[in-house]
């Protein structure tokens, strides 16, 4: 365990958390072998904890439309643009696992324009970055171009919604100075 704090804000002890939150966190720990710091940092505000993870799971755990790796690509690329260390490191590890590619996370985090992406992935990342960086400039022609590239409206929505959700998440992680778990750095390298 790192000697650095997980958050600038209070982080409750596992034993002091509401039963439902503690049980969820223990299930995550059982599955992954450690507790990702986002769970501990957000447990400070139980109602927001549940709202955050409900939105996260609704966007990231779907099996239809975008693949799970494509969803993680969006998170890594947009989180890097937003300067979010926690999300780049944590979701970079998940992306390496889901894509079975030890290089893609670093490429997307450092320079998405030079990442080794398929044409489909390039459309996803370009649209996600526009949503994350300049959503006010999105016009009907942008959606039409995505449709011509083969995306349906649900996929276009998911790309934009993931970019938007993680823009909020990135800002919250930066506000709290949420520290990535050391375990994430070596995963799937």
Short mmCIF file of N, CA and C in Angstrom, two decimals:
data_model
loop_
_atom_site.label_atom_id
_atom_site.label_comp_id
_atom_site.label_asym_id
_atom_site.label_seq_id
_atom_site.Cartn_x
_atom_site.Cartn_y
_atom_site.Cartn_z
N UNK A 1 0.85 -1.19 0.00
CA UNK A 1 0.00 0.00 0.00
C UNK A 1 0.88 1.24 0.00
N UNK A 2 0.51 2.19 -0.78
CA UNK A 2 1.26 3.43 -0.90
C UNK A 2 1.17 4.24 0.39
N UNK A 3 2.22 4.99 0.67
CA UNK A 3 2.20 5.87 1.84
C UNK A 3 1.50 7.19 1.55
N UNK A 4 1.15 7.43 0.29
CA UNK A 4 0.48 8.66 -0.11
C UNK A 4 -1.02 8.54 0.11
N UNK A 5 -1.67 9.65 0.46
CA UNK A 5 -3.12 9.59 0.69
C UNK A 5 -3.89 9.27 -0.60
N UNK A 6 -5.02 8.62 -0.44
CA UNK A 6 -5.90 8.27 -1.55
C UNK A 6 -6.64 9.50 -2.05
N UNK A 7 -6.97 10.41 -1.15
CA UNK A 7 -7.81 11.57 -1.49
C UNK A 7 -7.50 12.73 -0.56
N UNK A 8 -7.80 13.92 -1.02
CA UNK A 8 -7.71 15.12 -0.17
C UNK A 8 -8.85 15.17 0.85
N UNK A 9 -9.87 14.38 0.62
CA UNK A 9 -11.06 14.38 1.47
C UNK A 9 -11.06 13.13 2.33
N UNK A 10 -11.91 13.09 3.35
CA UNK A 10 -11.92 11.93 4.24
C UNK A 10 -12.20 10.63 3.49
N UNK A 11 -11.50 9.58 3.87
CA UNK A 11 -11.71 8.24 3.32
C UNK A 11 -12.11 7.36 4.49
N UNK A 12 -13.37 6.92 4.51
CA UNK A 12 -13.82 6.12 5.65
C UNK A 12 -13.14 4.76 5.69
N UNK A 13 -13.02 4.22 6.87
CA UNK A 13 -12.52 2.86 7.03
C UNK A 13 -13.59 1.90 6.51
N UNK A 14 -13.18 0.79 5.96
CA UNK A 14 -14.13 -0.19 5.43
C UNK A 14 -15.17 -0.58 6.48
N UNK A 15 -14.74 -0.79 7.70
CA UNK A 15 -15.65 -1.21 8.78
C UNK A 15 -16.69 -0.14 9.12
N UNK A 16 -16.39 1.12 8.80
CA UNK A 16 -17.30 2.22 9.13
C UNK A 16 -18.26 2.58 8.00
N UNK A 17 -18.15 1.90 6.88
CA UNK A 17 -19.00 2.20 5.73
C UNK A 17 -20.37 1.54 5.90
N UNK A 18 -21.40 2.10 5.24
CA UNK A 18 -22.70 1.43 5.24
C UNK A 18 -22.54 0.00 4.70
N UNK A 19 -23.35 -0.90 5.22
CA UNK A 19 -23.22 -2.32 4.87
C UNK A 19 -23.25 -2.56 3.36
N UNK A 20 -24.17 -1.89 2.65
CA UNK A 20 -24.29 -2.15 1.21
C UNK A 20 -23.05 -1.72 0.44
N UNK A 21 -22.45 -0.60 0.84
CA UNK A 21 -21.22 -0.14 0.19
C UNK A 21 -20.06 -1.07 0.54
N UNK A 22 -19.95 -1.42 1.80
CA UNK A 22 -18.87 -2.33 2.21
C UNK A 22 -18.96 -3.67 1.47
N UNK A 23 -20.18 -4.20 1.34
CA UNK A 23 -20.36 -5.47 0.65
C UNK A 23 -19.97 -5.37 -0.83
N UNK A 24 -20.33 -4.25 -1.47
CA UNK A 24 -19.95 -4.06 -2.87
C UNK A 24 -18.43 -3.98 -3.00
N UNK A 25 -17.80 -3.22 -2.12
CA UNK A 25 -16.35 -3.07 -2.17
C UNK A 25 -15.65 -4.40 -1.91
N UNK A 26 -16.16 -5.16 -0.97
CA UNK A 26 -15.56 -6.47 -0.69
C UNK A 26 -15.69 -7.41 -1.88
N UNK A 27 -16.79 -7.31 -2.62
CA UNK A 27 -16.97 -8.13 -3.83
C UNK A 27 -15.96 -7.73 -4.90
N UNK A 28 -15.72 -6.43 -5.04
CA UNK A 28 -14.72 -5.94 -5.99
C UNK A 28 -13.34 -6.43 -5.58
N UNK A 29 -13.05 -6.35 -4.30
CA UNK A 29 -11.75 -6.80 -3.78
C UNK A 29 -11.56 -8.30 -4.04
N UNK A 30 -12.60 -9.06 -3.83
CA UNK A 30 -12.54 -10.51 -4.08
C UNK A 30 -12.21 -10.80 -5.53
N UNK A 31 -12.84 -10.05 -6.44
CA UNK A 31 -12.65 -10.28 -7.87
C UNK A 31 -11.29 -9.80 -8.37
N UNK A 32 -10.85 -8.62 -7.90
CA UNK A 32 -9.62 -8.02 -8.44
C UNK A 32 -8.38 -8.26 -7.59
N UNK A 33 -8.56 -8.63 -6.35
CA UNK A 33 -7.41 -8.85 -5.48
C UNK A 33 -6.98 -7.62 -4.70
N UNK A 34 -7.62 -6.49 -4.96
CA UNK A 34 -7.35 -5.25 -4.23
C UNK A 34 -8.57 -4.35 -4.37
N UNK A 35 -8.60 -3.28 -3.60
CA UNK A 35 -9.71 -2.33 -3.67
C UNK A 35 -9.26 -1.10 -4.46
N UNK A 36 -9.82 -0.90 -5.66
CA UNK A 36 -9.47 0.32 -6.39
C UNK A 36 -9.83 1.55 -5.55
N UNK A 37 -8.92 2.49 -5.51
CA UNK A 37 -9.09 3.66 -4.64
C UNK A 37 -10.33 4.48 -4.93
N UNK A 38 -10.86 4.42 -6.15
CA UNK A 38 -12.07 5.18 -6.45
C UNK A 38 -13.21 4.76 -5.53
N UNK A 39 -13.30 3.48 -5.21
CA UNK A 39 -14.37 3.01 -4.33
C UNK A 39 -14.22 3.59 -2.93
N UNK A 40 -12.99 3.61 -2.45
CA UNK A 40 -12.74 4.14 -1.10
C UNK A 40 -12.96 5.65 -1.05
N UNK A 41 -12.48 6.36 -2.06
CA UNK A 41 -12.61 7.81 -2.07
C UNK A 41 -14.08 8.25 -2.18
N UNK A 42 -14.86 7.56 -2.98
CA UNK A 42 -16.26 7.96 -3.16
C UNK A 42 -17.16 7.49 -2.03
N UNK A 43 -16.72 6.52 -1.25
CA UNK A 43 -17.53 6.03 -0.13
C UNK A 43 -17.77 7.12 0.91
N UNK A 44 -17.01 8.17 0.84
CA UNK A 44 -17.16 9.34 1.72
C UNK A 44 -18.57 9.94 1.63
N UNK A 45 -19.22 9.78 0.47
CA UNK A 45 -20.56 10.35 0.23
C UNK A 45 -21.44 9.26 -0.37
N UNK A 46 -22.11 8.46 0.47
CA UNK A 46 -22.82 7.26 0.00
C UNK A 46 -23.82 7.49 -1.13
N UNK A 47 -24.64 8.51 -1.08
CA UNK A 47 -25.62 8.72 -2.14
C UNK A 47 -24.92 8.97 -3.48
N UNK A 48 -23.86 9.74 -3.46
CA UNK A 48 -23.11 10.02 -4.68
C UNK A 48 -22.34 8.78 -5.15
N UNK A 49 -21.85 7.98 -4.21
CA UNK A 49 -21.20 6.71 -4.52
C UNK A 49 -22.12 5.87 -5.39
N UNK A 50 -23.38 5.68 -4.93
CA UNK A 50 -24.31 4.83 -5.67
C UNK A 50 -24.69 5.45 -7.00
N UNK A 51 -24.88 6.75 -7.06
CA UNK A 51 -25.23 7.40 -8.33
C UNK A 51 -24.08 7.26 -9.33
N UNK A 52 -22.86 7.47 -8.86
CA UNK A 52 -21.69 7.36 -9.72
C UNK A 52 -21.58 5.96 -10.31
N UNK A 53 -21.64 4.95 -9.46
CA UNK A 53 -21.45 3.59 -9.96
C UNK A 53 -22.64 3.09 -10.78
N UNK A 54 -23.83 3.60 -10.52
CA UNK A 54 -24.97 3.25 -11.37
C UNK A 54 -24.75 3.79 -12.78
N UNK A 55 -24.33 5.04 -12.88
CA UNK A 55 -24.07 5.63 -14.20
C UNK A 55 -22.88 4.93 -14.87
N UNK A 56 -21.82 4.71 -14.12
CA UNK A 56 -20.65 4.02 -14.65
C UNK A 56 -21.04 2.67 -15.23
N UNK A 57 -21.73 1.87 -14.45
CA UNK A 57 -22.07 0.52 -14.88
C UNK A 57 -23.03 0.52 -16.07
N UNK A 58 -23.96 1.48 -16.09
CA UNK A 58 -24.90 1.57 -17.21
C UNK A 58 -24.17 1.84 -18.53
N UNK A 59 -23.11 2.61 -18.47
CA UNK A 59 -22.34 2.94 -19.67
C UNK A 59 -21.27 1.92 -20.01
N UNK A 60 -20.62 1.37 -19.03
CA UNK A 60 -19.42 0.57 -19.26
C UNK A 60 -19.65 -0.94 -19.28
N UNK A 61 -20.74 -1.42 -18.72
CA UNK A 61 -20.94 -2.86 -18.61
C UNK A 61 -21.90 -3.44 -19.65
N UNK A 62 -22.23 -2.68 -20.68
CA UNK A 62 -23.12 -3.17 -21.73
C UNK A 62 -22.39 -4.21 -22.58
N UNK A 63 -23.15 -5.13 -23.12
CA UNK A 63 -22.54 -6.10 -24.04
C UNK A 63 -22.90 -5.81 -25.49
N UNK A 64 -23.91 -4.98 -25.73
CA UNK A 64 -24.28 -4.64 -27.10
C UNK A 64 -23.59 -3.33 -27.52
N UNK A 65 -23.49 -3.18 -28.85
CA UNK A 65 -22.88 -1.95 -29.37
C UNK A 65 -21.37 -1.98 -29.28
N UNK A 66 -20.81 -0.93 -28.72
CA UNK A 66 -19.35 -0.83 -28.58
C UNK A 66 -18.82 -1.99 -27.76
N UNK A 67 -17.62 -2.43 -28.09
CA UNK A 67 -16.98 -3.48 -27.28
C UNK A 67 -16.50 -2.86 -25.97
N UNK A 68 -16.21 -3.71 -25.01
CA UNK A 68 -15.70 -3.21 -23.73
C UNK A 68 -14.33 -2.55 -23.93
N UNK A 69 -13.53 -3.07 -24.84
CA UNK A 69 -12.23 -2.43 -25.12
C UNK A 69 -12.44 -1.05 -25.74
N UNK A 70 -13.39 -0.92 -26.67
CA UNK A 70 -13.65 0.40 -27.27
C UNK A 70 -14.12 1.39 -26.22
N UNK A 71 -14.93 0.93 -25.28
CA UNK A 71 -15.39 1.81 -24.20
C UNK A 71 -14.20 2.30 -23.37
N UNK A 72 -13.29 1.39 -23.06
CA UNK A 72 -12.11 1.78 -22.28
C UNK A 72 -11.18 2.71 -23.06
N UNK A 73 -11.11 2.52 -24.38
CA UNK A 73 -10.31 3.43 -25.21
C UNK A 73 -10.81 4.87 -25.06
N UNK A 74 -12.13 5.02 -25.07
CA UNK A 74 -12.72 6.36 -24.90
C UNK A 74 -12.29 6.95 -23.57
N UNK A 75 -12.36 6.16 -22.52
CA UNK A 75 -12.01 6.64 -21.18
C UNK A 75 -10.55 7.08 -21.14
N UNK A 76 -9.66 6.27 -21.66
CA UNK A 76 -8.23 6.60 -21.59
C UNK A 76 -7.92 7.85 -22.40
N UNK A 77 -8.40 7.91 -23.63
CA UNK A 77 -8.09 9.07 -24.48
C UNK A 77 -8.66 10.36 -23.92
N UNK A 78 -9.92 10.35 -23.49
CA UNK A 78 -10.52 11.58 -22.98
C UNK A 78 -9.97 11.94 -21.60
N UNK A 79 -9.67 10.95 -20.79
CA UNK A 79 -9.11 11.24 -19.46
C UNK A 79 -7.72 11.84 -19.57
N UNK A 80 -6.95 11.41 -20.56
CA UNK A 80 -5.63 12.01 -20.78
C UNK A 80 -5.79 13.47 -21.19
N UNK A 81 -6.75 13.74 -22.07
CA UNK A 81 -7.03 15.11 -22.50
C UNK A 81 -7.42 15.97 -21.30
N UNK A 82 -8.14 15.37 -20.35
CA UNK A 82 -8.60 16.10 -19.17
C UNK A 82 -7.57 16.08 -18.03
N UNK A 83 -6.41 15.49 -18.26
CA UNK A 83 -5.35 15.50 -17.26
C UNK A 83 -5.66 14.68 -16.02
N UNK A 84 -6.38 13.58 -16.17
CA UNK A 84 -6.77 12.78 -15.01
C UNK A 84 -5.86 11.56 -14.84
N UNK A 85 -4.93 11.67 -13.95
CA UNK A 85 -3.99 10.58 -13.68
C UNK A 85 -4.71 9.31 -13.26
N UNK A 86 -5.67 9.44 -12.33
CA UNK A 86 -6.34 8.23 -11.83
C UNK A 86 -6.98 7.45 -12.98
N UNK A 87 -7.77 8.11 -13.79
CA UNK A 87 -8.51 7.40 -14.83
C UNK A 87 -7.61 6.88 -15.94
N UNK A 88 -6.57 7.62 -16.28
CA UNK A 88 -5.64 7.12 -17.29
C UNK A 88 -4.95 5.85 -16.80
N UNK A 89 -4.50 5.86 -15.56
CA UNK A 89 -3.78 4.69 -15.03
C UNK A 89 -4.72 3.51 -14.81
N UNK A 90 -5.85 3.75 -14.13
CA UNK A 90 -6.77 2.65 -13.81
C UNK A 90 -7.41 2.08 -15.07
N UNK A 91 -7.95 2.95 -15.91
CA UNK A 91 -8.62 2.46 -17.12
C UNK A 91 -7.62 2.04 -18.18
N UNK A 92 -6.42 2.58 -18.12
CA UNK A 92 -5.35 2.09 -19.00
C UNK A 92 -5.05 0.63 -18.72
N UNK A 93 -5.03 0.25 -17.45
CA UNK A 93 -4.81 -1.15 -17.08
C UNK A 93 -5.96 -2.02 -17.58
N UNK A 94 -7.18 -1.55 -17.39
CA UNK A 94 -8.35 -2.32 -17.85
C UNK A 94 -8.32 -2.44 -19.38
N UNK A 95 -7.95 -1.37 -20.07
CA UNK A 95 -7.87 -1.40 -21.52
C UNK A 95 -6.82 -2.41 -21.99
N UNK A 96 -5.66 -2.42 -21.35
CA UNK A 96 -4.62 -3.39 -21.76
C UNK A 96 -5.15 -4.82 -21.65
N UNK A 97 -5.92 -5.08 -20.62
CA UNK A 97 -6.49 -6.41 -20.43
C UNK A 97 -7.55 -6.69 -21.49
N UNK A 98 -8.47 -5.77 -21.66
CA UNK A 98 -9.60 -6.01 -22.58
C UNK A 98 -9.16 -6.04 -24.05
N UNK A 99 -8.18 -5.22 -24.41
CA UNK A 99 -7.70 -5.19 -25.79
C UNK A 99 -6.62 -6.23 -26.04
N UNK A 100 -6.12 -6.84 -24.97
CA UNK A 100 -5.01 -7.79 -25.09
C UNK A 100 -3.85 -7.13 -25.84
N UNK A 101 -3.56 -5.90 -25.45
CA UNK A 101 -2.55 -5.09 -26.14
C UNK A 101 -1.83 -4.24 -25.09
N UNK A 102 -0.55 -4.52 -24.83
CA UNK A 102 0.17 -3.77 -23.80
C UNK A 102 0.56 -2.35 -24.21
N UNK A 103 0.36 -1.98 -25.47
CA UNK A 103 0.81 -0.68 -25.97
C UNK A 103 -0.31 0.36 -26.07
N UNK A 104 -1.53 -0.08 -26.30
CA UNK A 104 -2.60 0.83 -26.70
C UNK A 104 -2.91 1.92 -25.67
N UNK A 105 -2.87 1.58 -24.40
CA UNK A 105 -3.19 2.58 -23.38
C UNK A 105 -2.21 3.74 -23.39
N UNK A 106 -0.93 3.41 -23.46
CA UNK A 106 0.08 4.47 -23.49
C UNK A 106 -0.04 5.31 -24.76
N UNK A 107 -0.30 4.66 -25.87
CA UNK A 107 -0.45 5.40 -27.12
C UNK A 107 -1.61 6.38 -27.05
N UNK A 108 -2.75 5.91 -26.56
CA UNK A 108 -3.93 6.79 -26.46
C UNK A 108 -3.72 7.91 -25.45
N UNK A 109 -3.03 7.62 -24.36
CA UNK A 109 -2.83 8.63 -23.33
C UNK A 109 -1.84 9.71 -23.77
N UNK A 110 -0.86 9.32 -24.54
CA UNK A 110 0.18 10.27 -24.92
C UNK A 110 -0.19 11.05 -26.17
N UNK A 111 -0.66 10.35 -27.21
CA UNK A 111 -1.02 11.03 -28.44
C UNK A 111 -2.00 10.17 -29.23
N UNK A 112 -3.30 10.36 -29.00
CA UNK A 112 -4.30 9.54 -29.68
C UNK A 112 -4.19 9.58 -31.21
N UNK A 113 -3.71 10.68 -31.76
CA UNK A 113 -3.59 10.80 -33.22
C UNK A 113 -2.57 9.82 -33.79
N UNK A 114 -1.64 9.36 -32.96
CA UNK A 114 -0.60 8.44 -33.43
C UNK A 114 -0.80 7.02 -32.93
N UNK A 115 -1.88 6.78 -32.21
CA UNK A 115 -2.15 5.44 -31.68
C UNK A 115 -2.47 4.48 -32.82
N UNK A 116 -2.09 3.23 -32.63
CA UNK A 116 -2.37 2.18 -33.62
C UNK A 116 -3.83 1.76 -33.51
N UNK A 117 -4.68 2.44 -34.26
CA UNK A 117 -6.12 2.21 -34.19
C UNK A 117 -6.65 1.76 -35.55
N UNK A 118 -7.70 0.95 -35.50
CA UNK A 118 -8.42 0.61 -36.73
C UNK A 118 -9.19 1.85 -37.17
N UNK A 119 -9.74 1.80 -38.37
CA UNK A 119 -10.54 2.94 -38.85
C UNK A 119 -11.74 3.16 -37.93
N UNK A 120 -12.39 2.08 -37.50
CA UNK A 120 -13.54 2.19 -36.59
C UNK A 120 -13.10 2.86 -35.28
N UNK A 121 -12.01 2.39 -34.71
CA UNK A 121 -11.52 2.96 -33.45
C UNK A 121 -11.14 4.43 -33.61
N UNK A 122 -10.58 4.78 -34.76
CA UNK A 122 -10.22 6.18 -35.01
C UNK A 122 -11.47 7.06 -34.99
N UNK A 123 -12.55 6.61 -35.60
CA UNK A 123 -13.80 7.38 -35.58
C UNK A 123 -14.30 7.53 -34.14
N UNK A 124 -14.24 6.45 -33.38
CA UNK A 124 -14.70 6.49 -31.99
C UNK A 124 -13.89 7.51 -31.20
N UNK A 125 -12.59 7.42 -31.28
CA UNK A 125 -11.73 8.30 -30.48
C UNK A 125 -11.86 9.75 -30.92
N UNK A 126 -11.90 10.00 -32.21
CA UNK A 126 -12.04 11.39 -32.68
C UNK A 126 -13.35 12.01 -32.20
N UNK A 127 -14.44 11.24 -32.29
CA UNK A 127 -15.73 11.77 -31.84
C UNK A 127 -15.74 11.95 -30.31
N UNK A 128 -15.16 11.00 -29.60
CA UNK A 128 -15.10 11.11 -28.13
C UNK A 128 -14.28 12.33 -27.71
N UNK A 129 -13.16 12.56 -28.37
CA UNK A 129 -12.33 13.71 -28.03
C UNK A 129 -13.03 15.03 -28.34
N UNK A 130 -13.80 15.05 -29.42
CA UNK A 130 -14.57 16.27 -29.72
C UNK A 130 -15.61 16.49 -28.63
N UNK A 131 -16.27 15.42 -28.22
CA UNK A 131 -17.27 15.53 -27.16
C UNK A 131 -16.63 16.01 -25.86
N UNK A 132 -15.48 15.46 -25.53
CA UNK A 132 -14.80 15.83 -24.28
C UNK A 132 -14.23 17.24 -24.33
N UNK A 133 -13.76 17.66 -25.49
CA UNK A 133 -13.04 18.93 -25.57
C UNK A 133 -13.81 20.10 -26.11
N UNK A 134 -14.81 19.83 -26.94
CA UNK A 134 -15.52 20.94 -27.58
C UNK A 134 -16.93 20.51 -27.96
N UNK A 135 -17.69 20.03 -26.99
CA UNK A 135 -19.03 19.50 -27.27
C UNK A 135 -19.98 20.55 -27.86
N UNK A 136 -19.74 21.81 -27.57
CA UNK A 136 -20.61 22.86 -28.10
C UNK A 136 -20.52 22.96 -29.61
N UNK A 137 -19.44 22.45 -30.20
CA UNK A 137 -19.29 22.55 -31.66
C UNK A 137 -19.85 21.33 -32.40
N UNK A 138 -20.39 20.35 -31.69
CA UNK A 138 -20.97 19.18 -32.36
C UNK A 138 -22.23 19.61 -33.10
N UNK A 139 -22.28 19.24 -34.39
CA UNK A 139 -23.43 19.57 -35.23
C UNK A 139 -23.97 18.29 -35.85
N UNK A 140 -25.11 18.39 -36.50
CA UNK A 140 -25.74 17.23 -37.13
C UNK A 140 -24.78 16.52 -38.09
N UNK A 141 -23.96 17.28 -38.78
CA UNK A 141 -23.02 16.69 -39.74
C UNK A 141 -22.04 15.74 -39.05
N UNK A 142 -21.69 16.02 -37.79
CA UNK A 142 -20.80 15.12 -37.06
C UNK A 142 -21.47 13.76 -36.83
N UNK A 143 -22.74 13.80 -36.45
CA UNK A 143 -23.48 12.56 -36.24
C UNK A 143 -23.70 11.84 -37.57
N UNK A 144 -23.99 12.59 -38.63
CA UNK A 144 -24.15 11.99 -39.95
C UNK A 144 -22.87 11.29 -40.39
N UNK A 145 -21.72 11.90 -40.13
CA UNK A 145 -20.44 11.28 -40.49
C UNK A 145 -20.22 9.99 -39.71
N UNK A 146 -20.63 9.96 -38.46
CA UNK A 146 -20.51 8.72 -37.68
C UNK A 146 -21.43 7.64 -38.26
N UNK A 147 -22.63 8.03 -38.66
CA UNK A 147 -23.56 7.06 -39.26
C UNK A 147 -22.99 6.50 -40.56
N UNK A 148 -22.42 7.37 -41.40
CA UNK A 148 -21.80 6.93 -42.65
C UNK A 148 -20.65 5.96 -42.35
N UNK A 149 -19.95 6.19 -41.26
CA UNK A 149 -18.84 5.31 -40.87
C UNK A 149 -19.32 3.99 -40.27
N UNK A 150 -20.65 3.82 -40.13
CA UNK A 150 -21.18 2.55 -39.70
C UNK A 150 -21.70 2.48 -38.28
N UNK A 151 -21.77 3.60 -37.59
CA UNK A 151 -22.24 3.62 -36.21
C UNK A 151 -23.75 3.88 -36.17
N UNK A 152 -24.44 3.17 -35.29
CA UNK A 152 -25.86 3.46 -35.12
C UNK A 152 -26.02 4.51 -34.01
N UNK A 153 -27.23 4.99 -33.85
CA UNK A 153 -27.47 6.07 -32.89
C UNK A 153 -27.14 5.67 -31.46
N UNK A 154 -27.39 4.41 -31.10
CA UNK A 154 -27.04 3.97 -29.74
C UNK A 154 -25.54 4.00 -29.51
N UNK A 155 -24.77 3.60 -30.50
CA UNK A 155 -23.30 3.65 -30.37
C UNK A 155 -22.81 5.10 -30.30
N UNK A 156 -23.38 5.97 -31.12
CA UNK A 156 -22.99 7.38 -31.10
C UNK A 156 -23.30 7.97 -29.72
N UNK A 157 -24.49 7.66 -29.21
CA UNK A 157 -24.87 8.13 -27.87
C UNK A 157 -23.87 7.62 -26.83
N UNK A 158 -23.54 6.34 -26.90
CA UNK A 158 -22.62 5.76 -25.91
C UNK A 158 -21.25 6.42 -25.96
N UNK A 159 -20.74 6.67 -27.15
CA UNK A 159 -19.44 7.35 -27.27
C UNK A 159 -19.51 8.71 -26.56
N UNK A 160 -20.53 9.48 -26.88
CA UNK A 160 -20.68 10.80 -26.27
C UNK A 160 -20.94 10.73 -24.78
N UNK A 161 -21.78 9.79 -24.36
CA UNK A 161 -22.12 9.67 -22.94
C UNK A 161 -20.93 9.22 -22.11
N UNK A 162 -20.13 8.31 -22.64
CA UNK A 162 -18.93 7.87 -21.91
C UNK A 162 -17.95 9.03 -21.79
N UNK A 163 -17.74 9.76 -22.89
CA UNK A 163 -16.85 10.93 -22.83
C UNK A 163 -17.36 11.95 -21.82
N UNK A 164 -18.67 12.19 -21.80
CA UNK A 164 -19.25 13.17 -20.88
C UNK A 164 -19.17 12.69 -19.43
N UNK A 165 -19.51 11.44 -19.19
CA UNK A 165 -19.45 10.91 -17.83
C UNK A 165 -18.03 10.99 -17.28
N UNK A 166 -17.06 10.59 -18.09
CA UNK A 166 -15.69 10.61 -17.59
C UNK A 166 -15.12 12.01 -17.51
N UNK A 167 -15.68 12.98 -18.23
CA UNK A 167 -15.27 14.37 -18.01
C UNK A 167 -15.63 14.76 -16.58
N UNK A 168 -16.82 14.36 -16.14
CA UNK A 168 -17.22 14.62 -14.74
C UNK A 168 -16.32 13.83 -13.79
N UNK A 169 -16.12 12.57 -14.09
CA UNK A 169 -15.30 11.72 -13.24
C UNK A 169 -13.87 12.26 -13.14
N UNK A 170 -13.32 12.69 -14.27
CA UNK A 170 -11.96 13.25 -14.29
C UNK A 170 -11.86 14.48 -13.40
N UNK A 171 -12.85 15.32 -13.44
CA UNK A 171 -12.83 16.53 -12.63
C UNK A 171 -12.96 16.21 -11.15
N UNK A 172 -13.76 15.22 -10.83
CA UNK A 172 -13.89 14.78 -9.44
C UNK A 172 -12.58 14.15 -8.95
N UNK A 173 -11.99 13.31 -9.77
CA UNK A 173 -10.71 12.69 -9.39
C UNK A 173 -9.63 13.75 -9.22
N UNK A 174 -9.61 14.77 -10.08
CA UNK A 174 -8.63 15.84 -9.94
C UNK A 174 -8.90 16.69 -8.70
N UNK A 175 -10.17 16.98 -8.42
CA UNK A 175 -10.54 17.73 -7.22
C UNK A 175 -10.03 17.02 -5.96
N UNK A 176 -10.24 15.72 -5.92
CA UNK A 176 -9.87 14.96 -4.73
C UNK A 176 -8.40 14.56 -4.72
N UNK A 177 -7.71 14.75 -5.83
CA UNK A 177 -6.34 14.27 -6.01
C UNK A 177 -6.28 12.75 -5.79
N UNK A 178 -7.27 12.07 -6.37
CA UNK A 178 -7.39 10.63 -6.21
C UNK A 178 -6.15 9.94 -6.76
N UNK A 179 -5.59 9.11 -5.95
CA UNK A 179 -4.34 8.43 -6.30
C UNK A 179 -4.63 7.05 -6.90
N UNK A 180 -4.04 6.75 -8.06
CA UNK A 180 -4.22 5.41 -8.61
C UNK A 180 -3.53 4.37 -7.71
N UNK A 181 -4.12 3.21 -7.62
CA UNK A 181 -3.50 2.11 -6.89
C UNK A 181 -2.20 1.72 -7.60
N UNK A 182 -1.20 1.39 -6.83
CA UNK A 182 0.06 0.93 -7.41
C UNK A 182 -0.14 -0.30 -8.29
N UNK A 183 -1.09 -1.15 -7.95
CA UNK A 183 -1.34 -2.39 -8.69
C UNK A 183 -1.66 -2.14 -10.16
N UNK A 184 -2.32 -1.03 -10.46
CA UNK A 184 -2.72 -0.76 -11.84
C UNK A 184 -1.54 -0.62 -12.80
N UNK A 185 -0.44 -0.07 -12.32
CA UNK A 185 0.67 0.26 -13.21
C UNK A 185 1.25 -0.94 -13.95
N UNK A 186 1.32 -2.07 -13.31
CA UNK A 186 1.96 -3.24 -13.91
C UNK A 186 1.00 -4.19 -14.60
N UNK A 187 -0.28 -3.95 -14.46
CA UNK A 187 -1.26 -4.89 -15.02
C UNK A 187 -1.16 -4.99 -16.54
N UNK A 188 -1.11 -6.23 -17.03
CA UNK A 188 -1.14 -6.55 -18.47
C UNK A 188 -0.02 -5.88 -19.24
N UNK A 189 1.12 -5.72 -18.64
CA UNK A 189 2.29 -5.15 -19.35
C UNK A 189 3.11 -6.27 -19.94
#
